[in-house]
Short mmCIF file of C-alpha atoms in Angstrom, two decimals:
data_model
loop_
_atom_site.label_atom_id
_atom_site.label_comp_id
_atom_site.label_asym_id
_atom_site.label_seq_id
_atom_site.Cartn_x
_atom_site.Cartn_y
_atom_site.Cartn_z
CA UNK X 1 91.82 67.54 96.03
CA UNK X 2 92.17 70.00 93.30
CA UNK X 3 89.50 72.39 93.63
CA UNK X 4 89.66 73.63 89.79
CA UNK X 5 90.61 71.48 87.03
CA UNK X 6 92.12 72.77 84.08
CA UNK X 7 92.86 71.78 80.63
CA UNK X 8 94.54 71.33 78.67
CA UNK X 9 97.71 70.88 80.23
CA UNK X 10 100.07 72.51 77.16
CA UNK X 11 98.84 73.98 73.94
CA UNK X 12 100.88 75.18 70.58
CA UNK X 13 98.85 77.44 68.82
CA UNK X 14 99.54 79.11 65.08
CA UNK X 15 100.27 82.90 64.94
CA UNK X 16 96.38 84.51 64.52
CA UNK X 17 94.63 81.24 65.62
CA UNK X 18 92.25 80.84 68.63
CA UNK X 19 93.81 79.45 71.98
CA UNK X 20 91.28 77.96 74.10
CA UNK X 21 92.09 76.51 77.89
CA UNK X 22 88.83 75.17 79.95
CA UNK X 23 88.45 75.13 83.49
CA UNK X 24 85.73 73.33 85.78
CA UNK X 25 84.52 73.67 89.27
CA UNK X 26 82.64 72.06 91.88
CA UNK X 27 81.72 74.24 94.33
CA UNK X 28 79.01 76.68 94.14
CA UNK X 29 80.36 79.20 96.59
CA UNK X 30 82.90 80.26 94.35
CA UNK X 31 81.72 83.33 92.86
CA UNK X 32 85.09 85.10 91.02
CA UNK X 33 86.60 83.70 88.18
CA UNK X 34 89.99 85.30 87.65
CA UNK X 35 92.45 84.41 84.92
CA UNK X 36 96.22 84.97 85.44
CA UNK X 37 99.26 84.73 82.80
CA UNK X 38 102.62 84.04 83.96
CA UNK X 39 105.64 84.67 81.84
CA UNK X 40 109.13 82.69 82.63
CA UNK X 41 110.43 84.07 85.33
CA UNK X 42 107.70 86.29 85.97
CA UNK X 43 105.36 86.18 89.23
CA UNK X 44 101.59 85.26 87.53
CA UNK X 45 99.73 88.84 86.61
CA UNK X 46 95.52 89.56 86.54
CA UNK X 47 94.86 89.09 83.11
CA UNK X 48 90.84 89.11 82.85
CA UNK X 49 87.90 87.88 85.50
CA UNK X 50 84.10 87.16 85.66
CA UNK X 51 81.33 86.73 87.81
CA UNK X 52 78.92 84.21 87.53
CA UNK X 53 75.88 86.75 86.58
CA UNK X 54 77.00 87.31 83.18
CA UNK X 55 78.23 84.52 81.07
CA UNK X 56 80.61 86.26 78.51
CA UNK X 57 83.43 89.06 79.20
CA UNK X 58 85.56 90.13 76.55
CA UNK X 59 88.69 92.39 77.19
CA UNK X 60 90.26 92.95 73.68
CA UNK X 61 91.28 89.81 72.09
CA UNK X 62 90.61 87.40 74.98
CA UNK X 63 87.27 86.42 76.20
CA UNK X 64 85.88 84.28 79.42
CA UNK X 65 83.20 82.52 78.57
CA UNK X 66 81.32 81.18 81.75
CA UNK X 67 78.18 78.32 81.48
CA UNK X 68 77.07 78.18 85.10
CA UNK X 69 74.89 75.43 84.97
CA UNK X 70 78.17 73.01 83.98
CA UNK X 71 80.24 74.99 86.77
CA UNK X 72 82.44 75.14 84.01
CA UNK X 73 84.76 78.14 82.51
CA UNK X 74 86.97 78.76 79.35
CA UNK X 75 89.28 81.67 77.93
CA UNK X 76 89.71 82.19 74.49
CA UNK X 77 92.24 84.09 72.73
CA UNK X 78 91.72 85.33 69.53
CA UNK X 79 94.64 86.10 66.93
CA UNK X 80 97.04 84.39 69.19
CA UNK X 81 100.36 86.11 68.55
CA UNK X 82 103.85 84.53 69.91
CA UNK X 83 103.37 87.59 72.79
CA UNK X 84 100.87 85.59 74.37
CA UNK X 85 103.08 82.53 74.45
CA UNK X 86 102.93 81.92 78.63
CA UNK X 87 101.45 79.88 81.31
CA UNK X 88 97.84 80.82 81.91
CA UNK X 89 96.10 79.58 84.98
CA UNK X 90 92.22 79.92 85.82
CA UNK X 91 91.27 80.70 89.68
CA UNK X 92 88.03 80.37 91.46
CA UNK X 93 87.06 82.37 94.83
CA UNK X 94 84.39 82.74 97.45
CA UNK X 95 84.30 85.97 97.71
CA UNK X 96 81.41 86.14 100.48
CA UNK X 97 83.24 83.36 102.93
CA UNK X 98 86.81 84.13 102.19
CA UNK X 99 89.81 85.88 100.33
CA UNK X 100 91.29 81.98 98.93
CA UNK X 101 92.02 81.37 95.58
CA UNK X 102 91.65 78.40 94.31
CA UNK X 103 94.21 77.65 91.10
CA UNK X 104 94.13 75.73 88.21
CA UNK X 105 97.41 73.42 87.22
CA UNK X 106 98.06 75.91 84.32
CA UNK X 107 98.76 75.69 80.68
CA UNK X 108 101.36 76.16 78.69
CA UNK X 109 100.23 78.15 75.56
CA UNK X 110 103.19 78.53 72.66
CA UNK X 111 101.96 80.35 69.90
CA UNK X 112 104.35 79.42 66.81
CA UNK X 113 105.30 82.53 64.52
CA UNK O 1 104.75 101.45 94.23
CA UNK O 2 107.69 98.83 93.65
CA UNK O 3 104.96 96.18 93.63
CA UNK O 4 105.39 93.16 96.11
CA UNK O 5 109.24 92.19 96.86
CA UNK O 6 110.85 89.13 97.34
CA UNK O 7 113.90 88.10 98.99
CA UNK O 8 116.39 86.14 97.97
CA UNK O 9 115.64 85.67 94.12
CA UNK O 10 117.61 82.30 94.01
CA UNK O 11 118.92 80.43 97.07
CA UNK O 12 120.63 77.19 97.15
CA UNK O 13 121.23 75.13 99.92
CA UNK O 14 121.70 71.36 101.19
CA UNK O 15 119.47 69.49 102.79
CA UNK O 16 119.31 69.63 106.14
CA UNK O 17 119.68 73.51 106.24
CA UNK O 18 117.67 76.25 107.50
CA UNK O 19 115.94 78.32 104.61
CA UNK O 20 114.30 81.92 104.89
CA UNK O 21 112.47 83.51 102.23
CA UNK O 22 111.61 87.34 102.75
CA UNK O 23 108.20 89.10 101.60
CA UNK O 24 107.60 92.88 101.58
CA UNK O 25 104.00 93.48 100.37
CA UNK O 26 102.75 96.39 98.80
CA UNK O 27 101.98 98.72 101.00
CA UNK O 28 98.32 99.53 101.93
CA UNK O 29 97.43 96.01 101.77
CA UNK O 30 95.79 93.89 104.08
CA UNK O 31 96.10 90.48 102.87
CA UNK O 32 99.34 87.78 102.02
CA UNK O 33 99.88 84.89 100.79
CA UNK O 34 102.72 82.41 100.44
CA UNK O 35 102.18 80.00 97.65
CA UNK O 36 104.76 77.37 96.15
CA UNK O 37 104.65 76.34 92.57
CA UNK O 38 106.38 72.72 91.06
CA UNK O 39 106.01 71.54 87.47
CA UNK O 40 103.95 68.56 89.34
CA UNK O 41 101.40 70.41 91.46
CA UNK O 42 101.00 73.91 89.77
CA UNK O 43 100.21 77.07 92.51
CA UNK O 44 99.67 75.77 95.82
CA UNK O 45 98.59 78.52 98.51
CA UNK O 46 100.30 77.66 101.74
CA UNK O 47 98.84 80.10 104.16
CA UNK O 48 98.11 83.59 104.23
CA UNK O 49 97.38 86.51 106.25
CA UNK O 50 94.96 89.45 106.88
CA UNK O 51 96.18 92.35 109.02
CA UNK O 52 99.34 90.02 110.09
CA UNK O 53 96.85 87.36 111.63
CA UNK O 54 97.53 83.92 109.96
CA UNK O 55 94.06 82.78 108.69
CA UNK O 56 94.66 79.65 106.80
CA UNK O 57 97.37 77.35 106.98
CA UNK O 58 95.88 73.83 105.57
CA UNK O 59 98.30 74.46 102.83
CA UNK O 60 101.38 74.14 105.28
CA UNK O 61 103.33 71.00 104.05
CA UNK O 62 104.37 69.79 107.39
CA UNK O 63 105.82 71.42 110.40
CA UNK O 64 109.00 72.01 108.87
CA UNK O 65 107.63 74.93 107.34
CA UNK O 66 106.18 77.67 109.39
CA UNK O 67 105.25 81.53 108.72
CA UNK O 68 105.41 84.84 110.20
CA UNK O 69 104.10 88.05 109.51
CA UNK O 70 105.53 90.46 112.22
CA UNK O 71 104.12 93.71 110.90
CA UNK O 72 102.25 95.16 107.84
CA UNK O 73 105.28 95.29 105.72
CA UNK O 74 107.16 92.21 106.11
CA UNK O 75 106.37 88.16 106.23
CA UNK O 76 109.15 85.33 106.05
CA UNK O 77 108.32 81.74 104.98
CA UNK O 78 111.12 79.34 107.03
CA UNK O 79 111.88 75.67 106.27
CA UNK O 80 114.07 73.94 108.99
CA UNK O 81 115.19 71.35 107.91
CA UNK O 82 114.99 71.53 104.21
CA UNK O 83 114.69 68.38 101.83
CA UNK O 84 115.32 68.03 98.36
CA UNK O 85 111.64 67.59 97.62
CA UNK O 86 111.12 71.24 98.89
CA UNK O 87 112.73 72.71 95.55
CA UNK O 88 110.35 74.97 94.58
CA UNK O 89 109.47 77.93 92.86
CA UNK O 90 107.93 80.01 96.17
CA UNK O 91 106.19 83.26 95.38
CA UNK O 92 104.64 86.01 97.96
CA UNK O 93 101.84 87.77 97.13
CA UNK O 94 99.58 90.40 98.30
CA UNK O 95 96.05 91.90 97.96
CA UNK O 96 93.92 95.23 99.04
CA UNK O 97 91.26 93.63 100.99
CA UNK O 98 88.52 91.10 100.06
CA UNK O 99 85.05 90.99 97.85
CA UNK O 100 85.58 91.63 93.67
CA UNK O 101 86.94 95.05 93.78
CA UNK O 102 89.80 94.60 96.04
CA UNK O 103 90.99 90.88 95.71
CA UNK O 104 93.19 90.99 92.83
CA UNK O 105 96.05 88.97 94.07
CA UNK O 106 99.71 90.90 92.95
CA UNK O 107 102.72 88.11 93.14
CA UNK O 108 106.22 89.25 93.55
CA UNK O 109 108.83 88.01 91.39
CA UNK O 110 109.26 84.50 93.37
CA UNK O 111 112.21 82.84 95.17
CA UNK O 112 113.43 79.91 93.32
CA UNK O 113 114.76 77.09 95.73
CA UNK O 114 116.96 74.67 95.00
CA UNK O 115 117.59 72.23 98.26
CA UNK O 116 120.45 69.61 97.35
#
């Protein structure tokens, strides 16, 4: 049972458009909401997280947006550039019960020059 | 720090074989994990440790695959026997401790696994 669904599954995005991927969640345990970006051939990397207390963080030109009430989660990129082109997955953790991270499926962003 | 290291990069073998896959996590950190990712099922976390202990293994496949972590700075992930459907991306990674400040996860470069 996947714990954290993500979508969409791929995405081509202009050069300087917005790139948005959505995640949702069921449990309400989960209390971290990290972001990673993985580049071919690359182990995934920490790219941005939130907790559930605040429902925007913005770290240069991507944002988590967080609606707590829908247990749901998006990151938006703004003035995509073909740099960001990579596979982005959203996590979910308990933080108080555990040290698990739950995944996403990922999504393939391409951002065309 | 070299960050967390993974042995081989790329191993192919036939089915049937005896695989090893070699983590050394960064040092200072208390807690490892063994995920594999496919095209088909994303990241899957397969077990990991804190302090060497195994904590969570649901994510094992099947007792083909087992995991040991014999000291702070070293973990293998075996598969005996292997099967084709074990090709895999299989990455190792490793984290300070637990609670927001100290559980960002830090993935070595992966093992890619091809099992004919």
């Amino acid at each position: 049972q996947q714990q954290v669904k993500q979508s969409p599954q791929s995405l081509i995005v202009q050069k300087g458009g917005i790139s948005i991927i959505n995640c949702a969640y069921e449990n309400t345990a989960f209390d971290y909401f990290p972001w990673y970006q993985q580049f071919p051939g690359k182990g995934p990397a920490l790219l941005i997280a939130i907790r559930p207390d605040v429902s925007e963080k913005k770290e240069g030109r991507f944002t988590i947006s967080f609606n707590k009430s829908a247990k749901q989660f998006s990151l938006h990129i703004m003035d995509s550039q073909p740099g960001d082109s990579a596979t982005y997955f959203c996590a979910a953790t308990p933080t108080t019960t555990g040290n698990q991270f739950y995944f996403g499926t990922g999504t393939s962003l391409t951002v065309i020059p | 720090d070299a960050g967390v290291i993974q042995s081989p990069r790329h191993e192919v073998t036939e089915m049937g074989q005896e695989v090893t896959l070699r983590c050394k996590p960064i040092s200072g950190h208390d807690y490892l994990f063994w995920y594999r990712q496919t095209m088909m099922r994303g990241l899957e976390l397969l077990i990991y440790f804190n302090n060497n202990v195994p904590i969570d293994d649901s994510g094992m496949p099947e007792d083909r695959f087992s995991a040991k972590m014999p000291n702070a700075s070293f973990s293998t992930l075996k598969i005996q026997p292997s099967e084709p459907r074990d090709s895999a991306v299989y990455f190792c990674a490793s984290s300070l401790g637990a609670g927001e400040s100290y559980n960002e996860q830090f993935f070595g470069p992966g093992t890619r696994l091809t099992v004919l």
